[in-house]
PDB file of C-alpha atoms and ligand atoms in Angstrom:
ATOM      1  CA  MET A  81      88.477  88.982  99.761  1.00 56.00           C
ATOM      2  CA  SER A  82      84.986  89.237 100.635  1.00 71.00           C
ATOM      3  CA  ILE A  83      81.857  90.748  99.185  1.00 82.00           C
ATOM      4  CA  SER A  84      79.303  93.413 101.065  1.00 90.00           C
ATOM      5  CA  SER A  85      76.245  93.315  98.420  1.00 96.00           C
ATOM      6  CA  LEU A  86      74.094  90.895  97.206  1.00 98.00           C
ATOM      7  CA  GLU A  87      73.689  94.124  94.309  1.00 97.00           C
ATOM      8  CA  GLN A  88      77.399  93.460  93.889  1.00 97.00           C
ATOM      9  CA  VAL A  89      77.310  88.839  93.839  1.00 98.00           C
ATOM     10  CA  ARG A  90      75.033  89.572  91.076  1.00 98.00           C
ATOM     11  CA  ASN A  91      77.576  91.990  88.847  1.00 98.00           C
ATOM     12  CA  GLN A  92      80.753  89.688  90.103  1.00 98.00           C
ATOM     13  CA  VAL A  93      79.507  86.986  88.909  1.00 98.00           C
ATOM     14  CA  VAL A  94      77.586  88.115  85.130  1.00 98.00           C
ATOM     15  CA  SER A  95      81.482  89.714  84.479  1.00 98.00           C
ATOM     16  CA  CYS A  96      82.692  86.239  86.142  1.00 98.00           C
ATOM     17  CA  THR A  97      86.367  84.499  84.621  1.00 98.00           C
ATOM     18  CA  LYS A  98      87.472  83.059  87.215  1.00 98.00           C
ATOM     19  CA  CYS A  99      86.556  79.645  85.632  1.00 98.00           C
ATOM     20  CA  ASP A 100      86.664  77.588  81.827  1.00 98.00           C
ATOM     21  CA  LEU A 101      82.568  77.421  82.632  1.00 98.00           C
ATOM     22  CA  CYS A 102      82.798  81.399  81.458  1.00 98.00           C
ATOM     23  CA  LYS A 103      84.132  80.456  78.219  1.00 98.00           C
ATOM     24  CA  THR A 104      80.769  78.463  76.898  1.00 98.00           C
ATOM     25  CA  ARG A 105      78.204  80.063  78.909  1.00 98.00           C
ATOM     26  CA  ASN A 106      75.780  82.064  77.229  1.00 98.00           C
ATOM     27  CA  ASN A 107      74.608  83.927  80.624  1.00 98.00           C
ATOM     28  CA  SER A 108      75.758  83.520  83.909  1.00 98.00           C
ATOM     29  CA  VAL A 109      73.314  83.064  86.814  1.00 98.00           C
ATOM     30  CA  PRO A 110      73.442  84.112  90.065  1.00 98.00           C
ATOM     31  CA  GLY A 111      70.546  83.854  92.461  1.00 98.00           C
ATOM     32  CA  LYS A 112      67.749  85.562  92.418  1.00 98.00           C
ATOM     33  CA  GLY A 113      64.542  86.375  94.618  1.00 98.00           C
ATOM     34  CA  ASN A 114      64.630  87.933  97.949  1.00 98.00           C
ATOM     35  CA  HIS A 115      66.953  89.237 100.154  1.00 97.00           C
ATOM     36  CA  ASN A 116      65.730  88.544 103.564  1.00 97.00           C
ATOM     37  CA  ALA A 117      64.372  84.412 102.765  1.00 98.00           C
ATOM     38  CA  GLU A 118      63.928  82.531 105.228  1.00 98.00           C
ATOM     39  CA  ILE A 119      64.959  80.106 102.880  1.00 98.00           C
ATOM     40  CA  ILE A 120      67.717  79.683 100.167  1.00 98.00           C
ATOM     41  CA  PHE A 121      66.995  77.183  98.044  1.00 99.00           C
ATOM     42  CA  VAL A 122      70.254  75.987  96.380  1.00 99.00           C
ATOM     43  CA  GLY A 123      70.740  73.382  93.228  1.00 98.00           C
ATOM     44  CA  GLU A 124      73.528  72.542  90.709  1.00 98.00           C
ATOM     45  CA  ALA A 125      74.160  75.158  88.251  1.00 98.00           C
ATOM     46  CA  PRO A 126      72.243  76.171  85.160  1.00 98.00           C
ATOM     47  CA  GLY A 127      70.287  74.635  82.370  1.00 98.00           C
ATOM     48  CA  ARG A 128      69.830  75.067  79.539  1.00 98.00           C
ATOM     49  CA  SER A 129      66.834  77.588  80.194  1.00 98.00           C
ATOM     50  CA  GLU A 130      68.702  78.987  82.265  1.00 98.00           C
ATOM     51  CA  ASP A 131      71.869  79.765  80.620  1.00 98.00           C
ATOM     52  CA  LYS A 132      69.564  81.483  78.038  1.00 98.00           C
ATOM     53  CA  ILE A 133      67.396  84.342  80.329  1.00 98.00           C
ATOM     54  CA  GLY A 134      70.119  84.114  83.049  1.00 98.00           C
ATOM     55  CA  GLU A 135      68.379  83.888  85.958  1.00 98.00           C
ATOM     56  CA  PRO A 136      68.089  79.923  88.039  1.00 98.00           C
ATOM     57  CA  PHE A 137      65.567  77.465  88.085  1.00 98.00           C
ATOM     58  CA  VAL A 138      63.462  79.312  85.192  1.00 98.00           C
ATOM     59  CA  GLY A 139      63.028  75.738  82.509  1.00 98.00           C
ATOM     60  CA  PRO A 140      61.422  72.594  83.553  1.00 97.00           C
ATOM     61  CA  ALA A 141      63.087  71.926  86.624  1.00 98.00           C
ATOM     62  CA  GLY A 142      62.653  75.140  87.528  1.00 98.00           C
ATOM     63  CA  LYS A 143      58.627  73.915  87.099  1.00 98.00           C
ATOM     64  CA  LYS A 144      58.922  71.052  89.296  1.00 98.00           C
ATOM     65  CA  LEU A 145      60.396  73.157  91.707  1.00 98.00           C
ATOM     66  CA  SER A 146      57.895  75.643  92.035  1.00 98.00           C
ATOM     67  CA  ASP A 147      54.975  73.279  91.546  1.00 98.00           C
ATOM     68  CA  ALA A 148      56.062  71.579  95.003  1.00 98.00           C
ATOM     69  CA  LEU A 149      56.466  75.493  97.119  1.00 98.00           C
ATOM     70  CA  GLU A 150      53.464  75.920  95.658  1.00 98.00           C
ATOM     71  CA  TYR A 151      51.431  72.240  97.264  1.00 98.00           C
ATOM     72  CA  ALA A 152      53.701  73.697 100.278  1.00 98.00           C
ATOM     73  CA  GLY A 153      52.404  77.552 100.679  1.00 97.00           C
ATOM     74  CA  ILE A 154      55.485  79.132  99.800  1.00 96.00           C
ATOM     75  CA  SER A 155      55.849  81.545  97.383  1.00 96.00           C
ATOM     76  CA  ARG A 156      59.238  81.676  94.604  1.00 96.00           C
ATOM     77  CA  GLU A 157      58.845  85.450  95.817  1.00 96.00           C
ATOM     78  CA  SER A 158      59.802  84.840  99.667  1.00 98.00           C
ATOM     79  CA  VAL A 159      62.432  82.657  99.012  1.00 98.00           C
ATOM     80  CA  TYR A 160      66.193  83.177  97.336  1.00 98.00           C
ATOM     81  CA  ILE A 161      66.943  80.408  94.364  1.00 98.00           C
ATOM     82  CA  THR A 162      70.353  79.616  93.041  1.00 98.00           C
ATOM     83  CA  ASN A 163      73.063  76.892  92.628  1.00 98.00           C
ATOM     84  CA  VAL A 164      76.586  76.268  93.456  1.00 98.00           C
ATOM     85  CA  VAL A 165      77.678  76.563  90.609  1.00 98.00           C
ATOM     86  CA  LYS A 166      76.145  80.185  88.441  1.00 99.00           C
ATOM     87  CA  CYS A 167      77.346  79.078  84.515  1.00 99.00           C
ATOM     88  CA  ARG A 168      75.859  76.218  82.064  1.00 99.00           C
ATOM     89  CA  PRO A 169      78.300  72.817  81.952  1.00 98.00           C
ATOM     90  CA  PRO A 170      78.167  72.006  78.989  1.00 98.00           C
ATOM     91  CA  ASN A 171      75.583  69.532  77.929  1.00 97.00           C
ATOM     92  CA  ASN A 172      74.900  69.632  81.301  1.00 97.00           C
ATOM     93  CA  ARG A 173      78.130  67.466  82.669  1.00 98.00           C
ATOM     94  CA  VAL A 174      78.095  67.724  85.990  1.00 98.00           C
ATOM     95  CA  PRO A 175      80.077  70.519  87.733  1.00 98.00           C
ATOM     96  CA  SER A 176      83.504  69.601  88.645  1.00 98.00           C
ATOM     97  CA  GLN A 177      85.879  70.463  91.724  1.00 97.00           C
ATOM     98  CA  ALA A 178      87.342  72.584  90.365  1.00 98.00           C
ATOM     99  CA  GLU A 179      84.679  74.708  88.991  1.00 98.00           C
ATOM    100  CA  LYS A 180      82.848  74.112  92.194  1.00 98.00           C
ATOM    101  CA  GLU A 181      85.967  75.357  94.327  1.00 98.00           C
ATOM    102  CA  SER A 182      86.270  78.658  91.825  1.00 98.00           C
ATOM    103  CA  CYS A 183      82.426  79.450  92.050  1.00 98.00           C
ATOM    104  CA  ARG A 184      82.078  78.761  95.549  1.00 98.00           C
ATOM    105  CA  ASN A 185      82.695  82.709  97.030  1.00 98.00           C
ATOM    106  CA  TYR A 186      79.314  83.282  95.518  1.00 98.00           C
ATOM    107  CA  LEU A 187      77.495  81.030  96.844  1.00 98.00           C
ATOM    108  CA  GLU A 188      79.526  81.658 100.641  1.00 98.00           C
ATOM    109  CA  SER A 189      78.721  85.277 100.207  1.00 98.00           C
ATOM    110  CA  GLU A 190      74.962  85.556  99.783  1.00 98.00           C
ATOM    111  CA  ILE A 191      74.320  82.622 102.321  1.00 98.00           C
ATOM    112  CA  ALA A 192      76.681  85.252 104.956  1.00 98.00           C
ATOM    113  CA  LEU A 193      74.600  88.366 103.552  1.00 98.00           C
ATOM    114  CA  ILE A 194      70.795  86.849 103.550  1.00 98.00           C
ATOM    115  CA  LYS A 195      71.258  84.665 106.297  1.00 98.00           C
ATOM    116  CA  PRO A 196      67.655  82.470 105.940  1.00 98.00           C
ATOM    117  CA  LYS A 197      66.510  80.809 109.062  1.00 98.00           C
ATOM    118  CA  VAL A 198      67.708  77.358 106.115  1.00 98.00           C
ATOM    119  CA  ILE A 199      70.075  76.365 103.329  1.00 99.00           C
ATOM    120  CA  CYS A 200      67.731  73.978 101.993  1.00 99.00           C
ATOM    121  CA  ILE A 201      69.887  71.752  99.541  1.00 99.00           C
ATOM    122  CA  MET A 202      68.265  70.312  96.097  1.00 98.00           C
ATOM    123  CA  GLY A 203      70.418  66.968  95.513  1.00 98.00           C
ATOM    124  CA  ASN A 204      73.919  65.308  95.535  1.00 98.00           C
ATOM    125  CA  THR A 205      76.487  68.105  93.884  1.00 98.00           C
ATOM    126  CA  ALA A 206      74.869  70.676  97.292  1.00 98.00           C
ATOM    127  CA  TYR A 207      74.912  68.179  98.759  1.00 98.00           C
ATOM    128  CA  GLN A 208      78.562  66.894  98.333  1.00 98.00           C
ATOM    129  CA  SER A 209      80.006  70.522  97.725  1.00 98.00           C
ATOM    130  CA  ILE A 210      77.873  71.601 100.884  1.00 98.00           C
ATOM    131  CA  LEU A 211      78.756  69.054 103.485  1.00 98.00           C
ATOM    132  CA  GLY A 212      80.520  66.320 102.113  1.00 98.00           C
ATOM    133  CA  GLY A 213      77.180  64.012 101.794  1.00 98.00           C
ATOM    134  CA  LYS A 214      76.576  61.310  99.458  1.00 96.00           C
ATOM    135  CA  ASN A 215      73.026  59.924  98.938  1.00 97.00           C
ATOM    136  CA  ILE A 216      70.553  62.358  99.053  1.00 97.00           C
ATOM    137  CA  THR A 217      67.466  60.162  98.009  1.00 95.00           C
ATOM    138  CA  LYS A 218      68.317  58.014 101.601  1.00 97.00           C
ATOM    139  CA  GLU A 219      69.467  61.444 103.503  1.00 98.00           C
ATOM    140  CA  ARG A 220      66.682  63.465 101.818  1.00 98.00           C
ATOM    141  CA  GLY A 221      63.514  65.196 104.566  1.00 98.00           C
ATOM    142  CA  LYS A 222      66.444  65.346 106.856  1.00 98.00           C
ATOM    143  CA  PHE A 223      68.091  69.100 109.009  1.00 98.00           C
ATOM    144  CA  VAL A 224      71.582  69.003 109.613  1.00 98.00           C
ATOM    145  CA  LYS A 225      73.523  71.396 111.927  1.00 98.00           C
ATOM    146  CA  LYS A 226      76.829  73.257 110.704  1.00 98.00           C
ATOM    147  CA  ASP A 227      79.027  75.632 112.132  1.00 96.00           C
ATOM    148  CA  GLY A 228      76.170  77.310 112.939  1.00 96.00           C
ATOM    149  CA  LYS A 229      74.023  77.039 109.716  1.00 98.00           C
ATOM    150  CA  LEU A 230      70.678  74.875 109.766  1.00 98.00           C
ATOM    151  CA  TYR A 231      70.566  72.735 106.577  1.00 98.00           C
ATOM    152  CA  PHE A 232      67.916  70.555 104.397  1.00 98.00           C
ATOM    153  CA  LEU A 233      67.974  67.884 102.462  1.00 98.00           C
ATOM    154  CA  THR A 234      65.551  67.187  99.549  1.00 98.00           C
ATOM    155  CA  VAL A 235      65.772  65.679  96.224  1.00 98.00           C
ATOM    156  CA  HIS A 236      66.817  67.641  92.748  1.00 98.00           C
ATOM    157  CA  PRO A 237      63.886  68.825  90.504  1.00 98.00           C
ATOM    158  CA  ALA A 238      65.185  67.788  86.963  1.00 97.00           C
ATOM    159  CA  ALA A 239      65.387  65.019  88.870  1.00 97.00           C
ATOM    160  CA  ILE A 240      61.614  64.374  89.001  1.00 97.00           C
ATOM    161  CA  ILE A 241      61.498  64.242  85.453  1.00 95.00           C
ATOM    162  CA  TYR A 242      63.114  61.206  85.276  1.00 93.00           C
ATOM    163  CA  ASN A 243      61.765  60.230  87.971  1.00 96.00           C
ATOM    164  CA  GLN A 244      57.646  61.194  88.399  1.00 94.00           C
ATOM    165  CA  LYS A 245      57.208  59.203  92.392  1.00 95.00           C
ATOM    166  CA  LEU A 246      60.422  61.810  93.245  1.00 97.00           C
ATOM    167  CA  MET A 247      57.517  64.774  93.394  1.00 98.00           C
ATOM    168  CA  ASP A 248      55.815  63.533  95.984  1.00 98.00           C
ATOM    169  CA  SER A 249      59.546  63.789  98.298  1.00 98.00           C
ATOM    170  CA  LEU A 250      59.643  66.993  97.294  1.00 98.00           C
ATOM    171  CA  LYS A 251      56.209  68.073  97.903  1.00 98.00           C
ATOM    172  CA  ASN A 252      56.483  65.996 101.416  1.00 98.00           C
ATOM    173  CA  ASP A 253      59.628  67.513 102.099  1.00 98.00           C
ATOM    174  CA  MET A 254      58.571  71.079 100.759  1.00 98.00           C
ATOM    175  CA  LYS A 255      55.853  70.775 103.763  1.00 98.00           C
ATOM    176  CA  LYS A 256      57.791  69.414 106.011  1.00 98.00           C
ATOM    177  CA  LEU A 257      60.400  72.084 105.506  1.00 98.00           C
ATOM    178  CA  VAL A 258      57.740  75.143 105.984  1.00 97.00           C
ATOM    179  CA  ASN A 259      56.050  72.892 109.030  1.00 97.00           C
ATOM    180  CA  GLU A 260      59.366  73.288 111.099  1.00 97.00           C
ATOM    181  CA  ILE A 261      60.116  76.753 109.907  1.00 96.00           C
ATOM    182  CA  LYS A 262      56.913  78.268 111.606  1.00 95.00           C
ATOM    183  CA  LYS A 263      57.990  76.966 115.228  1.00 95.00           C
ATOM    184  CA  MET A 264      60.831  78.663 114.856  1.00 93.00           C
TER     185      MET A 264
HETATM  186  N1  URA B  41      69.202  72.962  87.733  1.00 93.00           N
HETATM  187  C1  URA B  41      69.543  73.094  88.451  1.00 93.00           C
HETATM  188  O1  URA B  41      70.635  72.810  89.444  1.00 93.00           O
HETATM  189  N2  URA B  41      69.582  74.888  88.468  1.00 93.00           N
HETATM  190  C2  URA B  41      68.940  75.786  88.075  1.00 93.00           C
HETATM  191  O2  URA B  41      69.021  76.666  87.439  1.00 93.00           O
HETATM  192  C3  URA B  41      68.511  74.385  86.743  1.00 93.00           C
HETATM  193  C4  URA B  41      68.044  73.484  86.748  1.00 93.00           C
HETATM  194 FE1  SF4 B  42      82.876  82.055  87.262  1.00 93.00          FE
HETATM  195 FE2  SF4 B  42      81.473  80.372  88.798  1.00 93.00          FE
HETATM  196 FE3  SF4 B  42      80.441  81.458  85.865  1.00 93.00          FE
HETATM  197 FE4  SF4 B  42      83.112  80.064  86.942  1.00 93.00          FE
HETATM  198  S1  SF4 B  42      81.218  79.112  87.717  1.00 93.00           S
HETATM  199  S2  SF4 B  42      83.029  81.734  85.769  1.00 93.00           S
HETATM  200  S3  SF4 B  42      83.905  80.610  88.602  1.00 93.00           S
HETATM  201  S4  SF4 B  42      80.029  82.045  87.698  1.00 93.00           S
END
């Protein structure tokens, strides 16, 4: 079934019961941001703060992301931010294959409706789920073309909380991303 507007995606996500994560969530977390964005950022799944508020990347990882975007001169309002899975897995465990598959249609609809220039993949869960990739720390900073879509790979902002050195990686990647987008 196709979804024809972002409003419809939001409404379906908010009341979705397609996988068991609906039983433990407080709020589902639809994507948020500019509906004409040139860049869509894709994380893994909501964490504690996101589950509480119902918006993506509003906790500590979100702060890292905001800082890196600001460093590169990208405003959060100009982009669209979402996750592979829209409900928080208990204790922030990695979402299962079944959960990712249940939720897949929402991300696909967000991408199809916004038609961004670039889909920025943050971290291994999104990398594996969208491109079948494995080692984002090795592949980060690269563009990948697949099925007529352009992807850019970077680290997950939450990884920076455990390894401060990755902040430079994220900042440098964001600079590279804006510079390349300006040329498109
Ligand atoms: N981590 C994610 O992957 N997504 C969020 O929205 C917040 C933290
Ligand atoms: Fe639905 Fe996705 Fe939430 Fe599962 S994670 S209940 S598929 S919105």
